[in-house]
Short mmCIF file of C-alpha atoms in Angstrom, two decimals:
data_model
loop_
_atom_site.label_atom_id
_atom_site.label_comp_id
_atom_site.label_asym_id
_atom_site.label_seq_id
_atom_site.Cartn_x
_atom_site.Cartn_y
_atom_site.Cartn_z
CA MET V 1 -8.59 22.36 25.21
CA PHE V 2 -7.75 23.47 21.65
CA GLY V 3 -10.12 24.99 19.17
CA ASP V 4 -10.25 23.28 15.76
CA LYS V 5 -7.75 25.64 14.13
CA GLU V 6 -5.31 25.34 17.04
CA LEU V 7 -5.64 21.54 16.95
CA VAL V 8 -4.77 21.46 13.24
CA ARG V 9 -1.77 23.74 13.83
CA ALA V 10 -0.63 21.53 16.73
CA CYS V 11 -0.93 18.42 14.54
CA SER V 12 1.24 20.12 11.93
CA ALA V 13 3.89 20.99 14.52
CA VAL V 14 4.29 17.57 16.18
CA GLY V 15 5.18 14.17 14.82
CA THR V 16 2.56 12.02 13.11
CA GLY V 17 2.34 9.60 16.06
CA GLN V 18 1.67 12.41 18.51
CA ALA V 19 -0.88 13.98 16.18
CA VAL V 20 -2.73 10.68 15.83
CA GLY V 21 -2.73 10.38 19.62
CA LEU V 22 -4.25 13.85 19.92
CA VAL V 23 -6.92 13.40 17.27
CA GLY V 24 -7.66 9.75 17.96
CA GLU V 25 -8.95 10.58 21.42
CA LEU V 26 -11.44 13.16 20.16
CA PRO V 27 -15.15 12.45 19.83
CA PRO V 28 -16.03 11.18 16.32
CA GLU V 29 -17.95 14.33 15.34
CA ARG V 30 -14.91 16.51 16.11
CA VAL V 31 -12.59 14.21 14.16
CA ARG V 32 -14.94 14.58 11.19
CA ARG V 33 -14.81 18.38 11.54
CA VAL V 34 -11.01 18.68 11.50
CA PHE V 35 -10.05 15.70 9.33
CA ARG V 36 -9.84 17.54 5.98
CA GLU V 37 -7.54 20.19 7.46
CA LEU V 38 -5.00 17.77 8.94
CA PRO V 39 -1.65 17.10 7.23
CA GLU V 40 -1.83 14.20 4.74
CA ALA V 41 0.50 12.01 6.83
CA VAL V 42 -1.81 12.41 9.83
CA GLN V 43 -4.87 11.66 7.70
CA ALA V 44 -3.23 8.46 6.40
CA ALA V 45 -2.17 7.37 9.88
CA LEU V 46 -5.66 8.01 11.24
CA LEU V 47 -7.18 5.98 8.42
CA ASP V 48 -4.81 3.14 9.35
CA THR V 49 -5.77 3.45 13.00
CA PHE V 50 -9.52 3.56 12.47
CA SER V 51 -11.34 0.64 10.97
CA GLY V 52 -14.64 -0.20 9.37
CA GLU V 53 -17.40 2.34 9.56
CA ARG V 54 -15.30 5.10 11.13
CA ARG V 55 -12.67 4.84 8.36
CA ASP V 56 -15.34 4.81 5.65
CA GLU V 57 -16.96 7.87 7.19
CA LEU V 58 -13.67 9.79 7.07
CA LEU V 59 -12.93 8.64 3.52
CA GLY V 60 -16.37 9.91 2.55
CA GLN V 61 -15.27 13.41 3.53
CA LEU V 62 -12.46 13.46 0.99
CA ASP V 63 -12.93 14.26 -2.67
CA ALA V 64 -12.77 11.27 -5.02
CA GLY V 65 -9.08 11.76 -5.83
CA GLN V 66 -8.03 12.10 -2.19
CA ALA V 67 -10.16 9.14 -1.14
CA GLY V 68 -8.72 6.99 -3.93
CA GLU V 69 -5.18 7.98 -2.96
CA ALA V 70 -5.90 7.23 0.71
CA ARG V 71 -7.36 3.81 -0.17
CA SER V 72 -4.30 3.10 -2.33
CA GLN V 73 -1.95 4.00 0.52
CA ILE V 74 -3.90 1.79 2.91
CA TYR V 75 -3.67 -1.05 0.38
CA VAL V 76 0.10 -0.66 -0.05
CA ARG V 77 0.58 -0.75 3.73
CA ALA V 78 -1.65 -3.84 3.97
CA VAL V 79 0.37 -5.63 1.25
CA THR V 80 3.59 -4.62 3.02
CA ASP V 81 2.23 -6.08 6.27
CA ALA V 82 1.23 -9.28 4.46
CA LEU V 83 4.73 -9.68 3.03
CA ARG V 84 6.22 -9.09 6.48
CA ARG V 85 3.97 -11.83 7.90
CA PHE V 86 6.04 -14.19 5.75
CA ASN V 87 9.15 -12.99 7.64
CA ALA V 88 10.27 -11.19 4.49
CA ASP V 89 12.55 -8.18 4.66
CA VAL V 90 10.45 -5.49 2.94
CA THR V 91 11.97 -2.11 2.01
CA VAL V 92 10.52 0.93 0.28
CA PRO V 93 13.37 2.52 -1.68
CA GLU V 94 13.93 6.27 -1.57
CA ARG V 95 12.33 8.15 -4.46
CA ALA V 96 10.36 5.06 -5.46
CA PRO V 97 7.03 5.53 -7.20
CA ALA V 98 3.96 4.89 -5.04
CA GLY V 99 3.39 1.21 -4.36
CA ILE V 100 6.92 0.07 -5.24
CA MET V 101 8.93 -1.90 -2.71
CA TYR V 102 11.33 -4.77 -2.68
CA VAL V 103 11.66 -7.98 -0.73
CA SER V 104 15.05 -9.47 -0.03
CA ALA V 105 15.79 -13.03 1.03
CA TYR V 106 18.31 -15.73 0.18
CA HIS V 107 20.68 -13.08 -1.25
CA LYS V 108 18.09 -12.19 -3.89
CA VAL V 109 15.80 -9.21 -4.38
CA VAL V 110 12.26 -9.26 -5.76
CA ALA V 111 10.71 -5.95 -6.81
CA VAL V 112 7.04 -5.66 -5.83
CA SER V 113 4.35 -3.35 -7.11
CA ALA V 114 1.14 -3.03 -5.05
CA LEU V 115 -1.74 -1.36 -6.89
CA LEU V 116 -5.27 -1.49 -5.52
CA VAL V 117 -7.23 -0.67 -8.66
CA ASP V 118 -5.37 -2.71 -11.26
CA ASP V 119 -5.86 -5.98 -13.11
CA GLY V 120 -2.11 -6.44 -13.42
CA ARG V 121 -1.52 -4.40 -16.58
CA ALA V 122 -0.23 -1.25 -14.88
CA GLY V 123 1.39 -3.21 -12.06
CA VAL V 124 3.43 -5.46 -14.33
CA THR V 125 4.74 -2.49 -16.28
CA ALA V 126 5.57 -0.60 -13.07
CA VAL V 127 7.25 -3.58 -11.42
CA GLU V 128 9.32 -4.43 -14.49
CA ASP V 129 10.64 -0.86 -14.51
CA ALA V 130 11.29 -1.09 -10.77
CA ALA V 131 13.07 -4.43 -11.12
CA TYR V 132 15.41 -2.92 -13.68
CA TRP V 133 15.96 0.19 -11.52
CA LEU V 134 16.56 -1.90 -8.37
CA ARG V 135 18.58 -4.56 -10.22
CA ALA V 136 16.21 -7.14 -8.78
CA HIS V 137 16.30 -10.85 -9.46
CA ALA V 138 12.55 -10.97 -10.14
CA ALA V 139 9.36 -8.90 -10.16
CA LEU V 140 5.89 -9.37 -8.66
CA SER V 141 2.76 -7.34 -9.35
CA VAL V 142 0.22 -7.44 -6.51
CA SER V 143 -3.24 -6.20 -7.47
CA GLY V 144 -6.55 -5.67 -5.74
CA LEU V 145 -8.49 -6.91 -8.78
CA PRO V 146 -8.46 -10.27 -10.60
CA ILE V 147 -5.45 -10.57 -12.90
CA ASP V 148 -6.21 -10.14 -16.60
CA GLN V 149 -5.62 -13.28 -18.72
CA ALA V 150 -3.34 -11.35 -21.09
CA VAL V 151 -1.18 -10.40 -18.09
CA ARG V 152 -1.03 -14.04 -16.98
CA ARG V 153 0.13 -15.06 -20.48
CA TYR V 154 2.66 -12.23 -20.57
CA CYS V 155 4.14 -13.32 -17.22
CA ALA V 156 4.28 -16.97 -18.31
CA ASP V 157 6.03 -16.00 -21.57
CA ALA V 158 8.48 -13.78 -19.66
CA ARG V 159 9.33 -16.63 -17.27
CA GLU V 160 9.95 -18.95 -20.22
CA GLN V 161 12.39 -16.36 -21.58
CA GLY V 162 14.25 -16.24 -18.25
CA ARG V 163 12.64 -13.06 -16.89
CA PRO V 164 11.04 -14.13 -13.59
CA ILE V 165 7.87 -12.11 -13.16
CA GLY V 166 4.53 -12.87 -11.60
CA ALA V 167 1.16 -11.28 -10.92
CA VAL V 168 -1.19 -12.13 -8.09
CA THR V 169 -4.43 -10.82 -6.64
CA TRP V 170 -4.36 -9.87 -2.97
CA VAL V 171 -7.38 -8.31 -1.26
CA ASP V 172 -6.92 -9.23 2.40
CA GLU V 173 -5.44 -11.86 4.73
CA ARG V 174 -7.48 -14.59 3.02
CA ASP V 175 -5.20 -14.11 0.00
CA ASP V 176 -1.97 -14.54 1.98
CA GLY V 177 -1.51 -18.10 0.67
CA PRO V 178 -1.47 -17.21 -3.04
CA LEU V 179 0.73 -14.16 -2.33
CA LYS V 180 3.21 -16.26 -0.38
CA ARG V 181 3.33 -18.93 -3.12
CA ALA V 182 3.83 -16.32 -5.85
CA LEU V 183 6.67 -14.70 -3.91
CA ALA V 184 8.30 -18.05 -3.07
CA ALA V 185 8.20 -19.11 -6.72
CA LEU V 186 10.18 -16.01 -7.66
CA PHE V 187 12.88 -16.76 -5.08
CA SER V 188 13.40 -20.31 -6.33
#
């Protein structure tokens, strides 16, 4: 019913959920045509909705920076979902840097940093800052890459000094166990 330009304008005028409903029903070739012009929130929601080959195809249309940012946002949402699978209360604070959230349980708060392309070095720094800002009991860096040995030593030394901090690799649901154990250790 709408031309491409009208569809993009309509997606900008309605809520993200409605826009995803509009665009998600389109044939794949039309989605590819309008994807770059859609508001960022709609792009991110579509990338969450689509999976596998269709998501990769849309990510391929973005420049490297946009695609990296989109992948990072998808990763943060996946980590958030993983934490919620543990029945944790996960909150993203207002004005928080990208990837920062906190988990509250047992009258304690653990700051969490989720960074896709990190070996723990940037995540640990970010989450320590966030823990201070949030007045959290502990801090956990969640990374999409294997944790650097120097980061592991740093976290162990910090725990010995009474600063509970951890770093864990999480890629997908198969890593839920290590993530859950790392989080539980920080609440104890």
